[in-house]
Tab-separated table of C-alpha atoms (C1' of nucleotides) in Angstrom:
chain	number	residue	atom	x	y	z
A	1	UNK	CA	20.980	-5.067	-37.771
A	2	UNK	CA	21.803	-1.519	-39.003
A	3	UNK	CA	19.146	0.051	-37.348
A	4	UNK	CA	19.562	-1.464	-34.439
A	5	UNK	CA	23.333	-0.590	-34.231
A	6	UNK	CA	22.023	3.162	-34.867
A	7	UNK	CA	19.224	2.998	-32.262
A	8	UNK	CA	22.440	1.377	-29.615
A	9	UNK	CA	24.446	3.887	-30.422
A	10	UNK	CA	22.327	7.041	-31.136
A	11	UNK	CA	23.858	8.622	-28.341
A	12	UNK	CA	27.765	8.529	-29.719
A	13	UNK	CA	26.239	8.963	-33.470
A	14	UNK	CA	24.393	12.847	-31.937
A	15	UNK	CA	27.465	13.401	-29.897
A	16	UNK	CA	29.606	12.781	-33.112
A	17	UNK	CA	27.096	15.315	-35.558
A	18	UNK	CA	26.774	17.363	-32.974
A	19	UNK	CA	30.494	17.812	-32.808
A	20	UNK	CA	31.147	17.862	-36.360
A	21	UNK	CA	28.361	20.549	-36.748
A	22	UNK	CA	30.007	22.984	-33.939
A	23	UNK	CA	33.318	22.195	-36.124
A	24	UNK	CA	31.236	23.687	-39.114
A	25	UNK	CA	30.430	26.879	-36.829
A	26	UNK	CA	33.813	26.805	-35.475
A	27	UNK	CA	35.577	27.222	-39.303
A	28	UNK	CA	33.096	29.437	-40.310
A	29	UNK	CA	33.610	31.650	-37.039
A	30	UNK	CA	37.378	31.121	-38.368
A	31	UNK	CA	36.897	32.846	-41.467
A	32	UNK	CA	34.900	35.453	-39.912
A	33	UNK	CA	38.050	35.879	-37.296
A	34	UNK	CA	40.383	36.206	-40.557
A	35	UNK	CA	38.293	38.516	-42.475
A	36	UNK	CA	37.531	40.690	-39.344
A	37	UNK	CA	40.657	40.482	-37.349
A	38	UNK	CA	39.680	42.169	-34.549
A	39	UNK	CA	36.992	39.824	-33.020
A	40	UNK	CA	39.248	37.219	-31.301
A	41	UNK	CA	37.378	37.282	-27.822
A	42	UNK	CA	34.278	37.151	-29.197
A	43	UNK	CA	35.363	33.986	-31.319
A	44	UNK	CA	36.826	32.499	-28.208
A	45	UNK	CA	34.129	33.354	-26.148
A	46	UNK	CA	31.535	31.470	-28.507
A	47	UNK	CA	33.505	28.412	-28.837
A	48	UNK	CA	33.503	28.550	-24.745
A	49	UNK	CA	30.108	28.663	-24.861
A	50	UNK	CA	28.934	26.515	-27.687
A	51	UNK	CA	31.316	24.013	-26.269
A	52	UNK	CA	29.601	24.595	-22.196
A	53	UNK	CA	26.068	23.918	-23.620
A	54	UNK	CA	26.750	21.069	-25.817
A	55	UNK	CA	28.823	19.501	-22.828
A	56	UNK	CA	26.179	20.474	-20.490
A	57	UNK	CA	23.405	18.789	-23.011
A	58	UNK	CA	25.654	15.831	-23.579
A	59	UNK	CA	25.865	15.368	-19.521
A	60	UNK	CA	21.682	15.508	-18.984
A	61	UNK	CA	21.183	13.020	-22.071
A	62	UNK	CA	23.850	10.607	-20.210
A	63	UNK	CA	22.648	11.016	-16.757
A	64	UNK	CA	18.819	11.099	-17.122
A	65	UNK	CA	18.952	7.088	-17.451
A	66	UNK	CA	19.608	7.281	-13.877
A	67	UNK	CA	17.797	4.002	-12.151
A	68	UNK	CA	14.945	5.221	-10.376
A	69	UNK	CA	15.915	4.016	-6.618
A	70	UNK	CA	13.769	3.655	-3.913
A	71	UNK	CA	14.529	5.685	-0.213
A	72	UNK	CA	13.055	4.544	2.965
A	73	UNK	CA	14.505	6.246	5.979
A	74	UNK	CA	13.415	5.239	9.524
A	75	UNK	CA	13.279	2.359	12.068
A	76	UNK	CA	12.074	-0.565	13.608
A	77	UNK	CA	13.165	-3.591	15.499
A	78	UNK	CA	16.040	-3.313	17.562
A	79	UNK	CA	15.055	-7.038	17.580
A	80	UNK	CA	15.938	-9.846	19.462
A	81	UNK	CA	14.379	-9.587	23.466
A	82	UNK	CA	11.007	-8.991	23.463
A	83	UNK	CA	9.903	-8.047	26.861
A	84	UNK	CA	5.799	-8.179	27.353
A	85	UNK	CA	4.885	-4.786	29.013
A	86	UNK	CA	2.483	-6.054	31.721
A	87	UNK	CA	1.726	-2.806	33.084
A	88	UNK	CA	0.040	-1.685	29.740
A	89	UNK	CA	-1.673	-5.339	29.783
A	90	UNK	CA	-3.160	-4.582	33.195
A	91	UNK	CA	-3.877	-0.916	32.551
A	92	UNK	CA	-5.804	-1.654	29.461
A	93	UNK	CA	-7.637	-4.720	31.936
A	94	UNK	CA	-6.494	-7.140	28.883
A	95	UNK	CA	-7.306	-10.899	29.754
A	96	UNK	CA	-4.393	-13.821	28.894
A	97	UNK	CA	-7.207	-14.981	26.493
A	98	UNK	CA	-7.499	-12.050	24.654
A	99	UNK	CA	-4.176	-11.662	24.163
A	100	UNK	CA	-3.326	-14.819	22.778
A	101	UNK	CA	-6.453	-14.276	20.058
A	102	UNK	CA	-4.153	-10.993	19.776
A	103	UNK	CA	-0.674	-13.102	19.408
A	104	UNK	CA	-2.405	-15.761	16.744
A	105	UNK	CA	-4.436	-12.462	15.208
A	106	UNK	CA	-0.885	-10.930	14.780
A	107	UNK	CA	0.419	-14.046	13.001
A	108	UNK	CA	-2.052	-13.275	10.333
A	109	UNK	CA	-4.625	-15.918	11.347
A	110	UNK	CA	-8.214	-15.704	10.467
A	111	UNK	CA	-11.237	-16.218	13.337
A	112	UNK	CA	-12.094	-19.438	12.615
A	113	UNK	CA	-8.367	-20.335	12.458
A	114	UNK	CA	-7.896	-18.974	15.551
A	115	UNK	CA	-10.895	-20.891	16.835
A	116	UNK	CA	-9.764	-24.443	15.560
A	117	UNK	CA	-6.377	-23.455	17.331
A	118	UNK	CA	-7.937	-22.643	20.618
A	119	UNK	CA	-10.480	-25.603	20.405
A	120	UNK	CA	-13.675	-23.092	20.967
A	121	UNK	CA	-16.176	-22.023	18.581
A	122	UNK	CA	-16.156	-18.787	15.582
A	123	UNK	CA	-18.678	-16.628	17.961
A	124	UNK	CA	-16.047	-17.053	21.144
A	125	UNK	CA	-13.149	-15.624	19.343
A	126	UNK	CA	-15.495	-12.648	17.734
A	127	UNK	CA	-16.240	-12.003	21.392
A	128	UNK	CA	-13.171	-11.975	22.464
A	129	UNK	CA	-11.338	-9.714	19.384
A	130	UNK	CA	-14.357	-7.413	19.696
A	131	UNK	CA	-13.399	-7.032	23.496
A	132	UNK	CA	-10.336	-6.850	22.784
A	133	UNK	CA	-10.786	-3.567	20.293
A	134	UNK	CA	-12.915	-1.799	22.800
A	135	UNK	CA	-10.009	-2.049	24.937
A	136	UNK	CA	-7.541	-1.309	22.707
A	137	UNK	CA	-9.449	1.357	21.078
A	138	UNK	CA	-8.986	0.782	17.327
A	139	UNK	CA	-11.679	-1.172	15.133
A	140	UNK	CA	-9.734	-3.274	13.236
A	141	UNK	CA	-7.374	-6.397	13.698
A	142	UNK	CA	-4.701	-4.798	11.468
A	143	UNK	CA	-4.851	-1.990	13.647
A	144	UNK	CA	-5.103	-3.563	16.816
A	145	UNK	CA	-1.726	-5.529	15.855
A	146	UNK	CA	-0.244	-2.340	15.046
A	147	UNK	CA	-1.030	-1.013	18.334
A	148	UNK	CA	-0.336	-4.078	20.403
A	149	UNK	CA	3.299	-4.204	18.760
A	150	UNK	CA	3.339	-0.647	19.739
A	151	UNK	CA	2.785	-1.451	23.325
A	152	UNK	CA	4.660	-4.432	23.558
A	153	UNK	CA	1.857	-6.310	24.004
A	154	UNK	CA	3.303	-9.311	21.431
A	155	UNK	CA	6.840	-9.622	19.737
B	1	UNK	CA	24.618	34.296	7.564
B	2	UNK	CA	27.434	34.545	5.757
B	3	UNK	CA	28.210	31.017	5.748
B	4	UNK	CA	24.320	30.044	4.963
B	5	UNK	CA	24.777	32.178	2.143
B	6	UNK	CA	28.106	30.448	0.961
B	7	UNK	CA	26.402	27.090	1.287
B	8	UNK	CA	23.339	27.812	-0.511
B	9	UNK	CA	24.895	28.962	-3.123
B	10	UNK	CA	28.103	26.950	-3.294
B	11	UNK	CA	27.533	25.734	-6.685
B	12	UNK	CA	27.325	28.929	-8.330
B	13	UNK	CA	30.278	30.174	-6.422
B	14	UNK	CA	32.225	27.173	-7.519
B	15	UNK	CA	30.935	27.888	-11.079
B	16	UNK	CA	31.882	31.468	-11.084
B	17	UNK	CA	35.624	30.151	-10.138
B	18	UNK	CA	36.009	27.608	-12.376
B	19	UNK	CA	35.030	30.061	-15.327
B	20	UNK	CA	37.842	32.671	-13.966
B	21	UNK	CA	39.993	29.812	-13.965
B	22	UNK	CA	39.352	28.673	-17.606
B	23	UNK	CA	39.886	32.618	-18.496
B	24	UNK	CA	42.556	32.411	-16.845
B	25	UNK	CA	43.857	29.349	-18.858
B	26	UNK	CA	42.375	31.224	-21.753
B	27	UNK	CA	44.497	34.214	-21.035
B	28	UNK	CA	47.418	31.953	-21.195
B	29	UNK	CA	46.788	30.033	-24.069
B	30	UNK	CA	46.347	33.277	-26.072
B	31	UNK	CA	49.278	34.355	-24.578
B	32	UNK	CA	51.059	31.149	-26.965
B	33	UNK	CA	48.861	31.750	-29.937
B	34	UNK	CA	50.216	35.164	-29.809
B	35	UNK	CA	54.162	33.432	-28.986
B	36	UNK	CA	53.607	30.547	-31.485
B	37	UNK	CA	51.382	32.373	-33.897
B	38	UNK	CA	51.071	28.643	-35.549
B	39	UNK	CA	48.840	26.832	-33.156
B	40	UNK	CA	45.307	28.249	-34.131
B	41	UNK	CA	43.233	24.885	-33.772
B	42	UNK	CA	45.640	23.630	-31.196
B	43	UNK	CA	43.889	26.394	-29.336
B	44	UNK	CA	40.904	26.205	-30.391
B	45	UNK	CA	40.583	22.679	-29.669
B	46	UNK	CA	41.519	23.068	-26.255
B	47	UNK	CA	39.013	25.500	-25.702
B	48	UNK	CA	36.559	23.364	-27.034
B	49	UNK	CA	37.553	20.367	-25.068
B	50	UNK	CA	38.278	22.319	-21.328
B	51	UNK	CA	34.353	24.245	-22.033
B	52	UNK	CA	33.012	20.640	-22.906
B	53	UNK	CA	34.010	19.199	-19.668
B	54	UNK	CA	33.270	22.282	-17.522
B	55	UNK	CA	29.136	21.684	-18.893
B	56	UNK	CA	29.683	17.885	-18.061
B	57	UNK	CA	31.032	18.678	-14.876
B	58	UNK	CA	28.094	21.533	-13.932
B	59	UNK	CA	25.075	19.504	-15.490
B	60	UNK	CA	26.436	16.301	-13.190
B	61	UNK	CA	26.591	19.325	-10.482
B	62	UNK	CA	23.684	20.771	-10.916
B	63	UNK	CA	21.100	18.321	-12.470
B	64	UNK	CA	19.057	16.784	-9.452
B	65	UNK	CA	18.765	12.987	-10.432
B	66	UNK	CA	15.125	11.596	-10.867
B	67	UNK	CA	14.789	9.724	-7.502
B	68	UNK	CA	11.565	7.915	-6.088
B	69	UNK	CA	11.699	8.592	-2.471
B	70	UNK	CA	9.386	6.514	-0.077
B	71	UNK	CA	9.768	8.031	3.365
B	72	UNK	CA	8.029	5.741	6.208
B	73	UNK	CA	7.946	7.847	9.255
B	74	UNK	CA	7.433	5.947	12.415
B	75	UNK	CA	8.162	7.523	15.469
B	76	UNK	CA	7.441	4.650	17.411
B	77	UNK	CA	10.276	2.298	17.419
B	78	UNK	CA	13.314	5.046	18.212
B	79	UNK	CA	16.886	4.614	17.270
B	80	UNK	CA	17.331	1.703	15.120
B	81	UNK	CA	17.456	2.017	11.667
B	82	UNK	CA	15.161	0.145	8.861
B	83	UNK	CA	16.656	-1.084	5.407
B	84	UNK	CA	14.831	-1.534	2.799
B	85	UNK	CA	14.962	-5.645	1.310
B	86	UNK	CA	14.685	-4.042	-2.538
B	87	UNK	CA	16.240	-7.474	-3.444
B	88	UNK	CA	13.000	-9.352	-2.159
B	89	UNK	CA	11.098	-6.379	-3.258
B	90	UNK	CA	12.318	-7.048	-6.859
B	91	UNK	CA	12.327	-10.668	-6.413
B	92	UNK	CA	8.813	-11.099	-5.907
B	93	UNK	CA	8.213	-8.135	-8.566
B	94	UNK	CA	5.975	-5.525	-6.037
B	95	UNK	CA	5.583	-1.956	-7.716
B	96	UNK	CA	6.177	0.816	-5.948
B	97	UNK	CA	2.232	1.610	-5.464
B	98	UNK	CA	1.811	-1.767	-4.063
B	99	UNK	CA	4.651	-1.284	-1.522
B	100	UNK	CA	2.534	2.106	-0.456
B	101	UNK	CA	-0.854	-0.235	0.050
B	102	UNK	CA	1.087	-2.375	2.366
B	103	UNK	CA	2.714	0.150	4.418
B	104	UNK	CA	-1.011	1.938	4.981
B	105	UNK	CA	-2.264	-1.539	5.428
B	106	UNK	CA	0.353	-1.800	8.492
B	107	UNK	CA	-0.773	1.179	9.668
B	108	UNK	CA	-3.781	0.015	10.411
B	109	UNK	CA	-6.121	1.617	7.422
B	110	UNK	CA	-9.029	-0.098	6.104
B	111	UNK	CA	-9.063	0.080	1.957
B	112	UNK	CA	-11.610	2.784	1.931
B	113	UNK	CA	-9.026	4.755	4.218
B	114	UNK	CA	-5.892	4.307	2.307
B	115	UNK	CA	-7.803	4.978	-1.029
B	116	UNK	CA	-9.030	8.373	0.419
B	117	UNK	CA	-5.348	8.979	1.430
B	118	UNK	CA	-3.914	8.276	-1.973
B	119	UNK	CA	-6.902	9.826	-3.982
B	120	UNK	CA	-7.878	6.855	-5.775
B	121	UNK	CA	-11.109	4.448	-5.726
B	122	UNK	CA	-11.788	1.974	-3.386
B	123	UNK	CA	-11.762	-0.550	-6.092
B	124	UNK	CA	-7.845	0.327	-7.377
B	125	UNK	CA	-6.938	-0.234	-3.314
B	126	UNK	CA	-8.683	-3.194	-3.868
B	127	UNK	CA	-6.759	-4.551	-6.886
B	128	UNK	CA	-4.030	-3.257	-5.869
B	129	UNK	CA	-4.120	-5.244	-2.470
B	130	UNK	CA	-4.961	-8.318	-4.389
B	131	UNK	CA	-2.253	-7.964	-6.249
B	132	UNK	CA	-0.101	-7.623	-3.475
B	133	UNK	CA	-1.575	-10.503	-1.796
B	134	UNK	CA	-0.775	-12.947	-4.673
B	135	UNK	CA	2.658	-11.712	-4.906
B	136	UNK	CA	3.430	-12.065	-1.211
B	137	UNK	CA	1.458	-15.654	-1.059
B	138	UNK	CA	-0.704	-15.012	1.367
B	139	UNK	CA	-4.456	-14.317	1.728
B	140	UNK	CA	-5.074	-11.724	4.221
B	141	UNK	CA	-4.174	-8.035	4.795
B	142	UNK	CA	-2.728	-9.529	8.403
B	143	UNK	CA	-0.335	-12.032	6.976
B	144	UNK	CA	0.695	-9.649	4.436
B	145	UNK	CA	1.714	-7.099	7.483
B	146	UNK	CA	3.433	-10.139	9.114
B	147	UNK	CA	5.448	-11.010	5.750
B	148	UNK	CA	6.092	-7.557	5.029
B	149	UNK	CA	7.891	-7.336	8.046
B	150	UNK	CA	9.750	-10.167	7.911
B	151	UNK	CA	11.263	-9.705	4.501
B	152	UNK	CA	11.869	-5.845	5.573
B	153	UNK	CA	9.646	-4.730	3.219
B	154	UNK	CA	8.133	-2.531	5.409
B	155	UNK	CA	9.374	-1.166	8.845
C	1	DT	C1'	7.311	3.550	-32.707
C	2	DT	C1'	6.110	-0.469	-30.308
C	3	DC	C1'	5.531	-3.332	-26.436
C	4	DA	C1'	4.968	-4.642	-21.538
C	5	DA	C1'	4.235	-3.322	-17.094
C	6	DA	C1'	1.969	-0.419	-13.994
C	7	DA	C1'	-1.898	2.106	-12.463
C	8	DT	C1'	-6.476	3.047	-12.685
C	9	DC	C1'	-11.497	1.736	-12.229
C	10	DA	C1'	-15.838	-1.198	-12.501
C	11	DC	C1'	-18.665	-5.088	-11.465
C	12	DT	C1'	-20.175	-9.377	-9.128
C	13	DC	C1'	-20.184	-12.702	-5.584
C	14	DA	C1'	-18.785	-14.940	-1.405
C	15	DA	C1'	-16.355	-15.024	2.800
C	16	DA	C1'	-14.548	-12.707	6.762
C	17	DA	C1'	-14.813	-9.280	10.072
C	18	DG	C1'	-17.075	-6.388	13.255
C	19	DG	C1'	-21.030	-4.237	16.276
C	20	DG	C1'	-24.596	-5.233	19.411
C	21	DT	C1'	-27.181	-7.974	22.555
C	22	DG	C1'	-28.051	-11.627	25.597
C	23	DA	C1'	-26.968	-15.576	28.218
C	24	DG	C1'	-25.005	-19.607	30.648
C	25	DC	C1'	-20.873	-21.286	33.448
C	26	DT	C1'	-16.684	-21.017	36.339
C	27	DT	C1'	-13.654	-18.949	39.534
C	28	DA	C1'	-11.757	-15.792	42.726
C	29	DA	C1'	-12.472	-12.110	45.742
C	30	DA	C1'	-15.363	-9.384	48.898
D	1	DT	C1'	-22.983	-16.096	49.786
D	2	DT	C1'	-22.931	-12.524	46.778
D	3	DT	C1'	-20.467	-10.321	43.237
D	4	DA	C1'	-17.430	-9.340	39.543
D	5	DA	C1'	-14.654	-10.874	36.019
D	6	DG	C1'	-13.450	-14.073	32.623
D	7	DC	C1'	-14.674	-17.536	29.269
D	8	DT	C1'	-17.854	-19.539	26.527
D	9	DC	C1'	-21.517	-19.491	22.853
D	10	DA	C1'	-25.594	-17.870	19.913
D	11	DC	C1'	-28.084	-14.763	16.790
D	12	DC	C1'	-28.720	-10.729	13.852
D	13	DC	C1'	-27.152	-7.345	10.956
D	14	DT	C1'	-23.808	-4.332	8.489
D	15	DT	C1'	-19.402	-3.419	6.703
D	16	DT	C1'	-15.105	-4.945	5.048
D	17	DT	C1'	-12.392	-7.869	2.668
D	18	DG	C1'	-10.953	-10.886	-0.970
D	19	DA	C1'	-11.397	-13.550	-5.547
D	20	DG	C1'	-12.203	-13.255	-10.257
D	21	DT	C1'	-12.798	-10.922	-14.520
D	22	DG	C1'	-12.318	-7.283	-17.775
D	23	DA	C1'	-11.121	-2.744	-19.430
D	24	DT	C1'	-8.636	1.756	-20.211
D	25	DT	C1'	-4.865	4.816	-19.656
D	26	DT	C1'	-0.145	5.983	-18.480
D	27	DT	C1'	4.514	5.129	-18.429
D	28	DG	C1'	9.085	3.325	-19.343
D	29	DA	C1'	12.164	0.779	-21.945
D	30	DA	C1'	13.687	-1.481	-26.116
DNA sequence: TTCAAAATCACTCAAAAGGGTGAGCTTAAA
DNA sequence: TTTAAGCTCACCCTTTTGAGTGATTTTGAA
């Protein structure tokens, strides 16, 4: 209960100490001014600054409970029509079998899946994907996805 | 040059004239104390208060808030802009290391490539993926691409 | 301070993926 | 008819991937 109305408020409770501390300074600085008499700019120019650092510590124990937020700049999909680039298909000598493994490969299907889908067996589909990465030059299907979406191979 | 200069260091420029202007309200207000001769921690006080609020004001200036920044560069797909889905993103609870696996998993990268890139083991790119693969409900690094991209998590 | 999440790493085991080779079968072009 | 290309399938072998479990350290928030 009580401590955890302190810990809630621990901020206001250091701002308030804090502030009745620099008071402290602040009357004893006074007496100094009244016995002395001749220092007024230096009193003023102490309050100034005690005053600029607390405010100054006060603002970076507020604001360092910033959210951390993430950034991601950049681009992709101007979306919508997808238009197959069949000069890149026929460049890269890329057979309408191997790119449909490519299509099903890019909908995150395994081999065999793609082989039930296609009605043909495991080894058929390895041939084809392996053709297809020699002609696509990667070695993998994420990257041969990549690279097909790159070239407008598939959507 | 001269304007590079002014806007590189604008903030200690705008520091340096909102100190003259505080002397310059000093000058005043000293000015009253010496009028009034009554209004000691009138005066006081307001310094206090005006030097307060100028080191609020310059740590909010000046204090650089703690930001995580994940830049995904992709030169690729020109002129359209990405946004980031950090509702899904916190929805289905994926750390900011995870998100990093699944961007270098789009990119093609095998696990032994992205942990070389991030300077960790093979087996924390492994966990790591797991993780990720629970989380997005799928079961391989392909359909995790293809989900990624359709809740925006990645470009 | 305490607690939970995140990040790190290790280990095993099984499944999937990939490289390489060879080989039928069909079809279209030379 | 010969030839080339495409599609199909098999076998072997290695690497990669993924599941499951457990552990330590770091970090952030209450």
């Amino acid at each position: 209960m009580a401590s955890g109305f302190i810990s809630r408020n621990k901020q206001n409770i250091i701002y308030g100490l804090s502030l009745a501390l620099l008071l402290l300074i602040l009357k004893w600085l006074e007496w100094h001014f009244v016995v002395i008499q001749h220092s007024f700019e230096i009193y003023a120019g102490t309050i100034a600054l005690l005053f600029t650092i607390l405010g100054v510590w006060l603002a970076t124990k507020l604001i360092s409970r910033k959210e951390k937020t993430v950034v991601v700049e950049k681009a992709v999909y101007p979306d919508s029509s997808f238009i197959l680039n069949k000069t890149e298909l026929n460049r890269l000598r890329i057979s309408s079998r191997e790119l449909e493994v490519l299509q099903l490969m890019a909908s995150g299907l395994s081999n065999q899946q793609i082989a039930e889908k296609l009605f043909v067996s495991l080894n058929t589909i390895k041939t084809h994907s392996s053709n297809l990465f020699l002609k696509l030059e990667v070695e993998r299907r994420t990257q041969a996805v990549e690279k097909g979406k790159r070239l407008c191979l598939i959507p």
